[in-house]
XYZ file of C-alpha atoms in Angstrom:
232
model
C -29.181 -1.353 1.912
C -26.400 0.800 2.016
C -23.153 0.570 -0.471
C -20.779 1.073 2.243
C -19.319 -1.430 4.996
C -20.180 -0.495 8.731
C -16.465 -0.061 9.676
C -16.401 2.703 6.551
C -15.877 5.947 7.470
C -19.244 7.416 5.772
C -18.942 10.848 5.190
C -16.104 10.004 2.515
C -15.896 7.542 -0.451
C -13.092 6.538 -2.725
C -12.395 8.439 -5.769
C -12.535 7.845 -9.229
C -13.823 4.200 -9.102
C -17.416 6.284 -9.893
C -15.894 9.294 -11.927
C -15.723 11.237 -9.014
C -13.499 12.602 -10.763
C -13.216 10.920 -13.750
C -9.733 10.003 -15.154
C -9.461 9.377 -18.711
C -8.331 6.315 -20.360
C -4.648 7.512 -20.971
C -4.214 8.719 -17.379
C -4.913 5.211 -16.336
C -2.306 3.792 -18.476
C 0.154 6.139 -17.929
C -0.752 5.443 -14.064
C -0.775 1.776 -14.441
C 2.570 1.562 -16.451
C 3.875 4.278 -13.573
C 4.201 1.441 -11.375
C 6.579 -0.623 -12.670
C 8.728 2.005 -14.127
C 9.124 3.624 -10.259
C 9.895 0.127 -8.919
C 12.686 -0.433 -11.731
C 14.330 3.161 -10.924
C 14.231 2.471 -7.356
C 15.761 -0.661 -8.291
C 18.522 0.903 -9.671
C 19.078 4.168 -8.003
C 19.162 2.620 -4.680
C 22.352 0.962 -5.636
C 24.114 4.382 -5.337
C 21.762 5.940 -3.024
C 18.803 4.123 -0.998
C 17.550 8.061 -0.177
C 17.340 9.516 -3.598
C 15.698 5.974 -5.074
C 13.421 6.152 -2.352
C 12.872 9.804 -3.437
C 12.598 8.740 -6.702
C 10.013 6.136 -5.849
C 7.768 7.962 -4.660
C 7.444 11.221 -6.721
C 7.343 9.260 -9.908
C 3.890 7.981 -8.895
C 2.899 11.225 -6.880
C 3.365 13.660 -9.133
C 1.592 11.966 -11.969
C -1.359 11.105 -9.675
C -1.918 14.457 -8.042
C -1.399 16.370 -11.926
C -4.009 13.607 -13.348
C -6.069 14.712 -9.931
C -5.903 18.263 -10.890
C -3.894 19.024 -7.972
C -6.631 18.265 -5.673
C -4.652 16.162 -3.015
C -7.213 15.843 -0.265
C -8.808 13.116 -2.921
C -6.015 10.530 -1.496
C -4.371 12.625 1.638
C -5.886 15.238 4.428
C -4.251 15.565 8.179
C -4.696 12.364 9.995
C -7.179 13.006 13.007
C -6.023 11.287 16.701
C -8.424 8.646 16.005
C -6.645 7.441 12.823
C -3.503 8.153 14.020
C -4.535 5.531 16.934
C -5.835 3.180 14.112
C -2.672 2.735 12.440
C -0.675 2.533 15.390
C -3.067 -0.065 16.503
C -2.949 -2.033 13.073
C 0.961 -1.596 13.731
C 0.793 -3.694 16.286
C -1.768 -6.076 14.918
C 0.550 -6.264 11.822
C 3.221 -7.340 14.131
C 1.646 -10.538 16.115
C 0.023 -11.503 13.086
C 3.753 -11.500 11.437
C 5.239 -13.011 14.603
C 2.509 -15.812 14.537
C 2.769 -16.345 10.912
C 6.100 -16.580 10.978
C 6.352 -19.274 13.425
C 3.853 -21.191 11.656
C 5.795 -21.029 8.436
C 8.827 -21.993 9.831
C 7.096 -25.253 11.705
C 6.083 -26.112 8.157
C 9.485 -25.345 6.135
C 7.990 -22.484 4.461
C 9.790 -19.556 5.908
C 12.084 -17.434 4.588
C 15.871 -18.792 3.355
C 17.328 -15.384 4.454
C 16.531 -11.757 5.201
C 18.329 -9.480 1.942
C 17.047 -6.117 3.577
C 18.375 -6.893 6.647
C 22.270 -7.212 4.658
C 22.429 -3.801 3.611
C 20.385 -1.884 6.286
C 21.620 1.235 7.217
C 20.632 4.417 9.084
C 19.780 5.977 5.273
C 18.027 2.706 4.958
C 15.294 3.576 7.749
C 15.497 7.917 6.546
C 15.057 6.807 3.304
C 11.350 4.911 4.509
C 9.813 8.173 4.358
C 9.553 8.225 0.764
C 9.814 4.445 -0.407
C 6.778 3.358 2.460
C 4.725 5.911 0.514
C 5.571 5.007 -2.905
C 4.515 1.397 -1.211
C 1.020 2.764 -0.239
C 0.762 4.278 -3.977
C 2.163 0.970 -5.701
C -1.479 -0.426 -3.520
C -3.201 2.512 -4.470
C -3.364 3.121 -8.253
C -4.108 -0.354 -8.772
C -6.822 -0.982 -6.112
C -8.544 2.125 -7.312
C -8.261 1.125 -10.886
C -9.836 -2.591 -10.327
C -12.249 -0.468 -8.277
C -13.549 1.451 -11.352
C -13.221 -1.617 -13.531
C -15.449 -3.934 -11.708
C -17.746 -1.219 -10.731
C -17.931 -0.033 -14.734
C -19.378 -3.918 -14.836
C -21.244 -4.592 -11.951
C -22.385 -1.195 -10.152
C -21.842 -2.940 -6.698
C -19.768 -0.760 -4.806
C -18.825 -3.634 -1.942
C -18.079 -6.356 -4.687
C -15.596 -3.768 -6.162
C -13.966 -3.345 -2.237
C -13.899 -6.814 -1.896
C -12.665 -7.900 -4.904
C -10.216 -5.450 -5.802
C -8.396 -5.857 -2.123
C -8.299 -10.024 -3.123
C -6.199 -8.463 -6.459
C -3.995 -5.797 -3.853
C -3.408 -8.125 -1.542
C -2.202 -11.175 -3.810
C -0.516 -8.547 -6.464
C 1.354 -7.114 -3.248
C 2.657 -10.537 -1.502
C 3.994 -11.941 -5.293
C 5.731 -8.293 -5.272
C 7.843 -9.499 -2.603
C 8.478 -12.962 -4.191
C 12.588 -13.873 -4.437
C 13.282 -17.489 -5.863
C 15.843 -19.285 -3.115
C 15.099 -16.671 -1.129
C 11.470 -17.029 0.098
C 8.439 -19.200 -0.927
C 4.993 -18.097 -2.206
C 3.128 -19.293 0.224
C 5.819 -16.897 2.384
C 5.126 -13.640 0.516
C 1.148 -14.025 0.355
C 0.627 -14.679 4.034
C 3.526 -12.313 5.203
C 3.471 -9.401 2.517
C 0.136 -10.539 0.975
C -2.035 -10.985 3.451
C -0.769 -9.154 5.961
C -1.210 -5.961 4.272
C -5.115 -6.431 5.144
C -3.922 -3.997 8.023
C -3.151 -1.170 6.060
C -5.758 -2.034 3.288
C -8.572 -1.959 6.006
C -6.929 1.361 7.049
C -7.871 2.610 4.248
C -10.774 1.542 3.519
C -11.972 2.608 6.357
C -10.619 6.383 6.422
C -10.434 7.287 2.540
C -6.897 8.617 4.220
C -3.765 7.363 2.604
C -1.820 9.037 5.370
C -3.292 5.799 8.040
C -2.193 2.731 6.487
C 1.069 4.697 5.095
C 1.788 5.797 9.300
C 1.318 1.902 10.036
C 3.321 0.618 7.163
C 5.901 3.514 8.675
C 6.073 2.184 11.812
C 6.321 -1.342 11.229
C 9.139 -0.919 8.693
C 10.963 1.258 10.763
C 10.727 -1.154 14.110
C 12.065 -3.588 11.882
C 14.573 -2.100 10.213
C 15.800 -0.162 13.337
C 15.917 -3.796 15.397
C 18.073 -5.311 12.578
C 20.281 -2.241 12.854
C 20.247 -2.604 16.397
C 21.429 -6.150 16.463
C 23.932 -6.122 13.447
C-alpha cells in the first residue's frame, strides 16, 4: 500500500519529517521559538510601518529556515507550473464560498464576528505589504506542520497518520491564531481561519510547493482587503 494519498503529487515528498534532510534538535527550537518572535515584531513594527513588519515577518522565519536548509530552497519553493497556478486560483475561489457560506451560517447562529479590525486600518500599503506577511503566514503553517510531521512519524513510521494528524494541529493552531476576545468567537476563528485553511493546506500537500497555497492565500487576502478599500 502506498504511503502517499492519491491527490499527492508523487514524484515529491515533504522534507525533513524523514531526515531528508535531517535538522538537528537546536534548529528545531530555534525554528519553533522563530514563530512567535516574528509574530510579536510584526506586531509591533506594523504600528509604524505595515510594509517593513510585513518585511520583517517574513525574513525572520525565511532566513533561518533556508540557512538551517543549507540554502537549498527548492526543499519548500520551485516555480509554480500552470497546473498549480490553476490549483490555487481554484482553492481561491473555493476558499471564498466556503467563507461566504460559513459566514452566513455563523451569523444565523450568533457566532459571527463583533467587528472587522483589519478592515479599520486598511490601506493601499496594507494590501503591498501582503507580499511578505501572506508568506510569513504560509511559514507560521509550515515549520510547525513539518515539525509534528517528524514527531509523529519518529513514533509511528506512518507517513499518512503524520499528514493527517499534523494538519488537525495546523489547522486548529491556525484558527486560535486569529482568536480576539469581544471581537470574534472560537467557534468563528476555527471554521473561518481554522478550517478554512484546508484549502491552502491541501495545496500543499498535494504539490510539496509552498509557492500554491501561498498564491491562494495571496489572492484571497488581497480580494478582501482591496473590496474593503474599495468600499471605505
Amino acid at each position: 500500500m502506498s504511503e502517499f494519498f492519491r491527490f499527492e503529487d508523487k514524484t515529491r515528498d515533504f522534507p525533513y519529517y524523514k531526515h531528508n534532510p535531517r535538522l538537528s534538535k537546536t534548529a528545531w527550537i530555534v525554528l519553533l521559538v522563530l514563530v512567535p518572535v516574528s509574530l510579536l515584531t510584526y506586531s509591533l513594527i506594523s504600528l509604524k510601518s505595515e510594509f517593513i513588519g510585513s518585511l520583517a515577518f517574513c525574513l525572520i522565519m525565511l532566513i533561518p529556515l533556508l540557512y538551517f536548509s543549507n540554502w537549498d530552497y527548492s526543499l519548500m519553493f520551485r516555480k509554480p507550473t500552470r497546473k498549480e497556478i490553476g490549483l490555487a486560483v481554484l482553492l481561491f475561489i473555493g476558499y471564498m464560498i466556503y467563507a461566504i457560506a460559513i459566514g452566513e451560517f455563523l451569523d444565523l447562529i450568533g457566532q459571527g464576528t463583533v467587528a472587522t479590525p483589519e478592515s479599520m486600518g486598511t490601506s493601499l500599503e496594507t494590501i503591498i505589504s501582503l507580499v511578505f506577511s501572506m508568506m510569513g503566514e504560509e511559514l507560521m503553517k509550515f515549520i510547525p506542520l513539518m515539525f509534528f510531521m517528524r514527531l509523529i512519524y519518529k513514533f509511528t513510521e506512518n507517513r499518512k497518520a503524520s499528514v493527517v494528524l499534523s494538519t488537525i494541529i495546523i489547522l486548529i493552531y491556525f484558527g486560535l491564531l486569529h482568536f480576539e476576545p469581544g471581537v470574534n468567537t472560537i467557534i468563528f476563528v476555527l471554521l473561518t481561519q481554522g478550517l478554512g485553511s484546508i484549502f491552502e493546506l491541501y495545496g500543499y500537500i498535494k504539490t510539496k510547493n509552498v509557492l500554491v497555497p501561498y498564491i491562494s492565500h495571496l489572492l484571497t487576502d488581497a480580494f478582501i482587503f482591496a473590496t474593503m478599500l474599495i468600499w471605505m
